[in-house]
Amino acid sequence: ANAEFVAEKEKVLNNFKKMIEENNLSSDNFLKNIAKLNDISNRELAQYFHYRQEIINGLKDLDDNNCTQEELFHNLFMKKGDISDSEKSDYSPYNSNIWLLDDKYMSYTKMFSDKKIGIIKQQIINENPNSYGDGKEPDLAVFYNDSNGNIKDVVVVELKAAGATTPFKMFSLSEINRNLGFIAESIDSIETLYGYIITKIDSQMEKELNYQQGVSRLFTAGNNPIYYYYNDKIVDKNGVQLPCHVYILSTNTICEDAGARNKIFLDIIKNAN
């Protein structure tokens, strides 16, 4: 069935290209080929969003079973050790599942999974690692450029398994602040930093988060909490303070939000046919 779909897709694309090349743009011919192209696009998009639903189901399963293997959570977001570069020929939307946080994050320039900050520096500014902190490894570091190609925003993610102990989960606050600070001091032209701590927020972790100075619980429609704090201690190598926003998200919240967004996309595709 997949082979037949690939062959059909190739035929529709070739017919559309041929129509353009031969300037055969009569009303009936154009509408017929556009309709076929739209049908192929909708079917391919539907495949992609069904794939996304399986990823969401996988995250929910890890959460429901209080999985203690952090590597499984990590590889679900992006395979450990990988680098995804949107400007490289091998880039694919399947390189990562950063859309689990929000679809806007799919527009990244470069994304690093479990890579030392020194390696990230080499990839971005061709600078050899030579300073304290280069050996630290953010779980995920995601870079976004402005229209001129300069780094604009950076997203850093720390992952903790759903079944990890509360002290280990709480240690992620120290980890993410440290890694945000090292990246801010290492990479020029950053405008804004965003941090995400992702784990299962159980009642014990909620209690400890409520004790943290500066950490606030945000309003949510569901039962799963989201916590936020603004870190005003992050500075670049010149000592200039950078805006830094950190969110602590429950895996339950991510499953619910990502599932709701995915359903909207699938409903749009279904109604388009």
Coordinates of C-alpha atoms in Angstrom, one line a residue:
A1 CA 0.0 0.0 0.0
N2 CA 2.9 2.4 0.8
A3 CA 4.6 1.6 -2.5
E4 CA 1.3 2.3 -4.4
F5 CA 1.0 5.6 -2.5
V6 CA 4.6 6.6 -3.3
A7 CA 4.0 5.8 -7.0
E8 CA 0.8 7.8 -7.0
K9 CA 2.4 10.7 -5.3
E10 CA 5.3 10.7 -7.9
K11 CA 2.8 10.6 -10.7
V12 CA 0.7 13.5 -9.4
L13 CA 3.8 15.6 -8.8
N14 CA 5.2 14.9 -12.3
N15 CA 1.9 15.7 -13.9
F16 CA 1.7 19.0 -12.0
K17 CA 5.3 19.9 -13.0
K18 CA 4.6 19.0 -16.6
M19 CA 1.5 21.2 -16.6
I20 CA 3.6 24.2 -15.4
E21 CA 6.5 23.5 -17.8
E22 CA 4.2 23.3 -20.8
N23 CA 2.2 26.3 -19.6
N24 CA -1.0 24.2 -19.9
L25 CA -2.9 26.3 -17.5
S26 CA -6.5 25.9 -18.8
S27 CA -9.1 26.3 -16.0
D28 CA -10.2 22.6 -16.1
N29 CA -6.7 21.2 -16.2
F30 CA -5.4 23.4 -13.5
L31 CA -8.2 22.7 -11.1
K32 CA -8.0 19.0 -11.7
N33 CA -4.2 18.9 -11.0
I34 CA -4.5 21.1 -8.0
A35 CA -7.3 18.9 -6.6
K36 CA -5.1 15.8 -7.0
L37 CA -2.1 17.6 -5.4
N38 CA -4.2 18.7 -2.4
D39 CA -5.5 15.2 -1.9
I40 CA -2.0 13.8 -1.9
S41 CA -0.9 16.6 0.6
N42 CA -3.8 15.9 2.9
R43 CA -3.1 12.2 3.0
E44 CA 0.6 12.7 3.6
L45 CA -0.2 15.2 6.4
A46 CA -2.6 12.8 7.9
Q47 CA 0.1 10.1 8.0
Y48 CA 2.4 12.6 9.8
F49 CA -0.1 13.6 12.4
H50 CA -1.0 9.9 13.0
Y51 CA 2.7 9.4 13.6
R52 CA 2.6 12.3 16.1
Q53 CA -0.3 10.7 18.0
E54 CA 1.8 7.5 18.4
I55 CA 4.6 9.6 19.9
I56 CA 2.1 11.3 22.3
N57 CA 0.8 7.8 23.3
G58 CA 4.3 6.7 23.9
L59 CA 5.0 9.6 26.3
K60 CA 1.7 9.0 28.1
D61 CA 2.6 5.3 28.5
L62 CA 6.0 6.2 30.1
D63 CA 4.2 8.7 32.4
D64 CA 1.3 6.3 33.4
N65 CA 3.8 3.6 34.3
N66 CA 6.1 5.9 36.2
C67 CA 9.0 4.8 34.0
T68 CA 12.4 5.4 35.7
Q69 CA 14.5 5.2 32.5
E70 CA 15.3 8.8 31.6
E71 CA 16.9 7.7 28.3
L72 CA 13.5 6.6 27.0
F73 CA 12.1 10.0 27.7
H74 CA 15.1 11.6 26.1
N75 CA 15.1 9.5 22.9
L76 CA 11.4 10.1 22.5
F77 CA 12.0 13.9 22.2
M78 CA 15.2 13.4 20.2
K79 CA 17.8 10.6 19.9
K80 CA 20.6 11.1 22.3
G81 CA 23.8 12.3 20.6
D82 CA 22.1 13.6 17.5
I83 CA 22.4 17.1 15.9
S84 CA 19.6 18.4 13.6
D85 CA 20.5 21.3 11.3
S86 CA 17.6 22.8 9.3
E87 CA 20.0 23.9 6.6
K88 CA 21.5 20.5 5.9
S89 CA 20.2 18.2 3.2
D90 CA 19.4 15.4 5.6
Y91 CA 17.1 17.6 7.7
S92 CA 13.6 16.1 8.3
P93 CA 10.7 16.9 10.6
Y94 CA 11.2 13.5 12.0
N95 CA 14.6 14.4 13.4
S96 CA 13.0 15.5 16.6
N97 CA 9.7 15.7 18.5
I98 CA 10.3 19.2 19.9
W99 CA 6.7 19.9 18.7
L100 CA 5.6 18.1 21.9
L101 CA 6.4 21.4 23.7
D102 CA 4.8 23.6 21.0
D103 CA 4.6 23.6 17.2
K104 CA 6.3 27.0 17.1
Y105 CA 9.6 25.3 18.2
M106 CA 9.7 23.3 14.9
S107 CA 11.2 26.4 13.2
Y108 CA 14.6 25.8 14.9
T109 CA 17.9 26.4 13.1
K110 CA 20.0 23.9 15.0
M111 CA 19.1 21.4 17.7
F112 CA 21.5 19.4 19.9
S113 CA 20.6 16.3 21.9
D114 CA 22.9 15.5 24.9
K115 CA 25.9 17.3 23.4
K116 CA 28.6 19.0 25.4
I117 CA 28.4 22.8 25.4
G118 CA 32.0 22.8 23.9
I119 CA 30.7 20.8 20.9
I120 CA 27.7 23.2 20.5
K121 CA 30.2 26.1 20.4
Q122 CA 32.2 24.5 17.7
Q123 CA 29.1 23.8 15.6
I124 CA 27.8 27.4 15.9
I125 CA 30.9 29.6 16.1
N126 CA 33.8 27.3 15.1
E127 CA 35.4 28.0 18.5
N128 CA 37.4 25.2 20.2
P129 CA 36.2 24.4 23.7
N130 CA 38.6 25.9 26.2
S131 CA 36.6 27.3 29.1
Y132 CA 35.0 26.0 32.3
G133 CA 31.5 24.6 31.6
D134 CA 32.2 23.3 28.1
G135 CA 31.9 19.7 29.4
K136 CA 28.3 20.2 30.6
E137 CA 25.6 18.5 28.6
P138 CA 22.1 20.0 28.3
D139 CA 19.6 17.3 27.5
L140 CA 18.3 19.5 24.6
A141 CA 19.7 22.8 23.3
V142 CA 17.7 24.4 20.5
F143 CA 18.8 27.6 18.6
Y144 CA 16.7 30.0 16.6
N145 CA 18.0 32.6 14.2
D146 CA 16.6 35.9 13.1
S147 CA 16.1 37.0 9.4
N148 CA 19.8 38.0 9.3
G149 CA 21.1 34.6 10.4
N150 CA 22.1 35.8 13.9
I151 CA 21.2 33.7 16.9
K152 CA 18.0 35.2 18.5
D153 CA 16.5 32.8 20.9
V154 CA 17.8 29.6 22.7
V155 CA 15.6 26.9 24.3
V156 CA 17.3 24.6 26.8
V157 CA 15.4 21.5 28.1
E158 CA 16.2 19.3 31.1
L159 CA 14.4 15.9 31.2
K160 CA 13.7 13.8 34.3
A161 CA 12.0 10.4 34.2
A162 CA 8.4 10.2 35.5
G163 CA 9.5 7.7 38.1
A164 CA 12.6 9.5 39.3
T165 CA 12.9 10.5 43.0
T166 CA 11.7 13.9 44.0
P167 CA 15.3 15.1 45.1
F168 CA 16.6 14.1 41.6
K169 CA 13.7 15.9 39.9
M170 CA 14.4 19.0 42.0
F171 CA 18.1 18.9 41.1
S172 CA 17.0 19.8 37.6
L173 CA 16.4 23.4 38.7
S174 CA 20.1 23.7 39.5
E175 CA 21.1 21.9 36.2
I176 CA 19.0 24.1 33.9
N177 CA 20.2 27.4 35.5
R178 CA 23.8 26.2 35.2
N179 CA 23.4 25.2 31.5
L180 CA 21.5 28.4 30.6
G181 CA 24.3 30.4 32.2
F182 CA 27.1 28.6 30.4
I183 CA 25.4 28.9 27.1
A184 CA 24.7 32.6 27.7
E185 CA 28.4 33.2 28.4
S186 CA 29.5 31.1 25.4
I187 CA 27.3 32.2 22.5
D188 CA 27.2 35.7 21.2
S189 CA 24.0 37.7 20.1
I190 CA 21.5 35.7 22.1
E191 CA 18.4 37.9 22.8
T192 CA 16.2 35.7 25.0
L193 CA 16.7 32.3 26.8
Y194 CA 13.9 29.8 27.6
G195 CA 14.3 26.9 29.9
Y196 CA 12.0 23.9 30.2
I197 CA 12.1 21.2 32.9
I198 CA 10.0 18.3 31.9
T199 CA 9.0 15.5 34.4
K200 CA 6.0 14.1 36.2
I201 CA 5.0 16.6 38.8
D202 CA 3.5 14.5 41.6
S203 CA 2.1 15.8 45.0
Q204 CA 5.6 15.7 46.7
M205 CA 7.3 17.7 43.9
E206 CA 4.4 20.2 43.9
K207 CA 4.9 20.7 47.6
E208 CA 8.7 21.3 47.2
L209 CA 8.1 23.7 44.2
N210 CA 5.7 25.7 46.3
Y211 CA 8.6 26.3 48.8
Q212 CA 10.9 27.7 46.1
Q213 CA 11.6 31.4 46.2
G214 CA 10.4 33.1 43.0
V215 CA 8.7 30.0 41.5
S216 CA 5.0 30.6 40.8
R217 CA 2.2 28.2 39.8
L218 CA 0.5 29.4 36.6
F219 CA -3.2 29.1 36.0
T220 CA -4.2 26.1 33.9
A221 CA -7.6 24.8 32.8
G222 CA -6.7 21.2 33.6
N223 CA -5.6 19.5 36.8
N224 CA -1.9 19.4 35.9
P225 CA 0.2 22.3 37.2
I226 CA 2.7 24.5 35.3
Y227 CA 5.3 26.4 37.3
Y228 CA 7.3 29.4 36.1
Y229 CA 10.2 31.6 37.3
Y230 CA 12.2 34.5 35.7
N231 CA 15.9 34.0 36.2
D232 CA 17.5 37.5 36.5
K233 CA 21.0 36.0 37.2
I234 CA 21.8 35.0 33.6
V235 CA 24.4 37.2 31.9
D236 CA 26.5 37.1 28.7
K237 CA 30.3 37.1 28.6
N238 CA 30.2 40.9 29.0
G239 CA 28.1 40.8 32.1
V240 CA 24.9 42.0 30.3
Q241 CA 21.7 40.5 31.8
L242 CA 19.7 38.4 29.3
P243 CA 15.9 37.8 29.6
C244 CA 15.5 34.2 30.8
H245 CA 12.2 32.4 31.3
V246 CA 12.0 29.0 32.9
Y247 CA 8.9 26.7 32.9
I248 CA 8.5 23.5 34.8
L249 CA 6.0 21.2 33.0
S250 CA 4.4 17.9 33.9
T251 CA 4.5 15.2 31.3
N252 CA 0.8 14.9 31.8
T253 CA 0.3 18.5 30.7
I254 CA 2.4 18.0 27.6
C255 CA 0.4 14.9 26.6
E256 CA -2.9 16.7 27.0
D257 CA -1.8 19.9 25.2
A258 CA 0.0 18.1 22.3
G259 CA -2.9 15.7 21.9
A260 CA -5.4 18.6 21.7
R261 CA -3.2 20.4 19.0
N262 CA -2.8 17.2 17.1
K263 CA -6.6 16.6 17.1
I264 CA -7.2 20.1 15.7
F265 CA -4.8 19.4 12.8
L266 CA -6.4 16.0 12.0
D267 CA -9.9 17.5 12.1
I268 CA -8.8 20.2 9.6
I269 CA -7.4 17.6 7.3
K270 CA -10.5 15.4 7.5
N271 CA -12.8 18.4 6.8
A272 CA -10.6 19.4 3.8
N273 CA -11.4 16.2 2.0

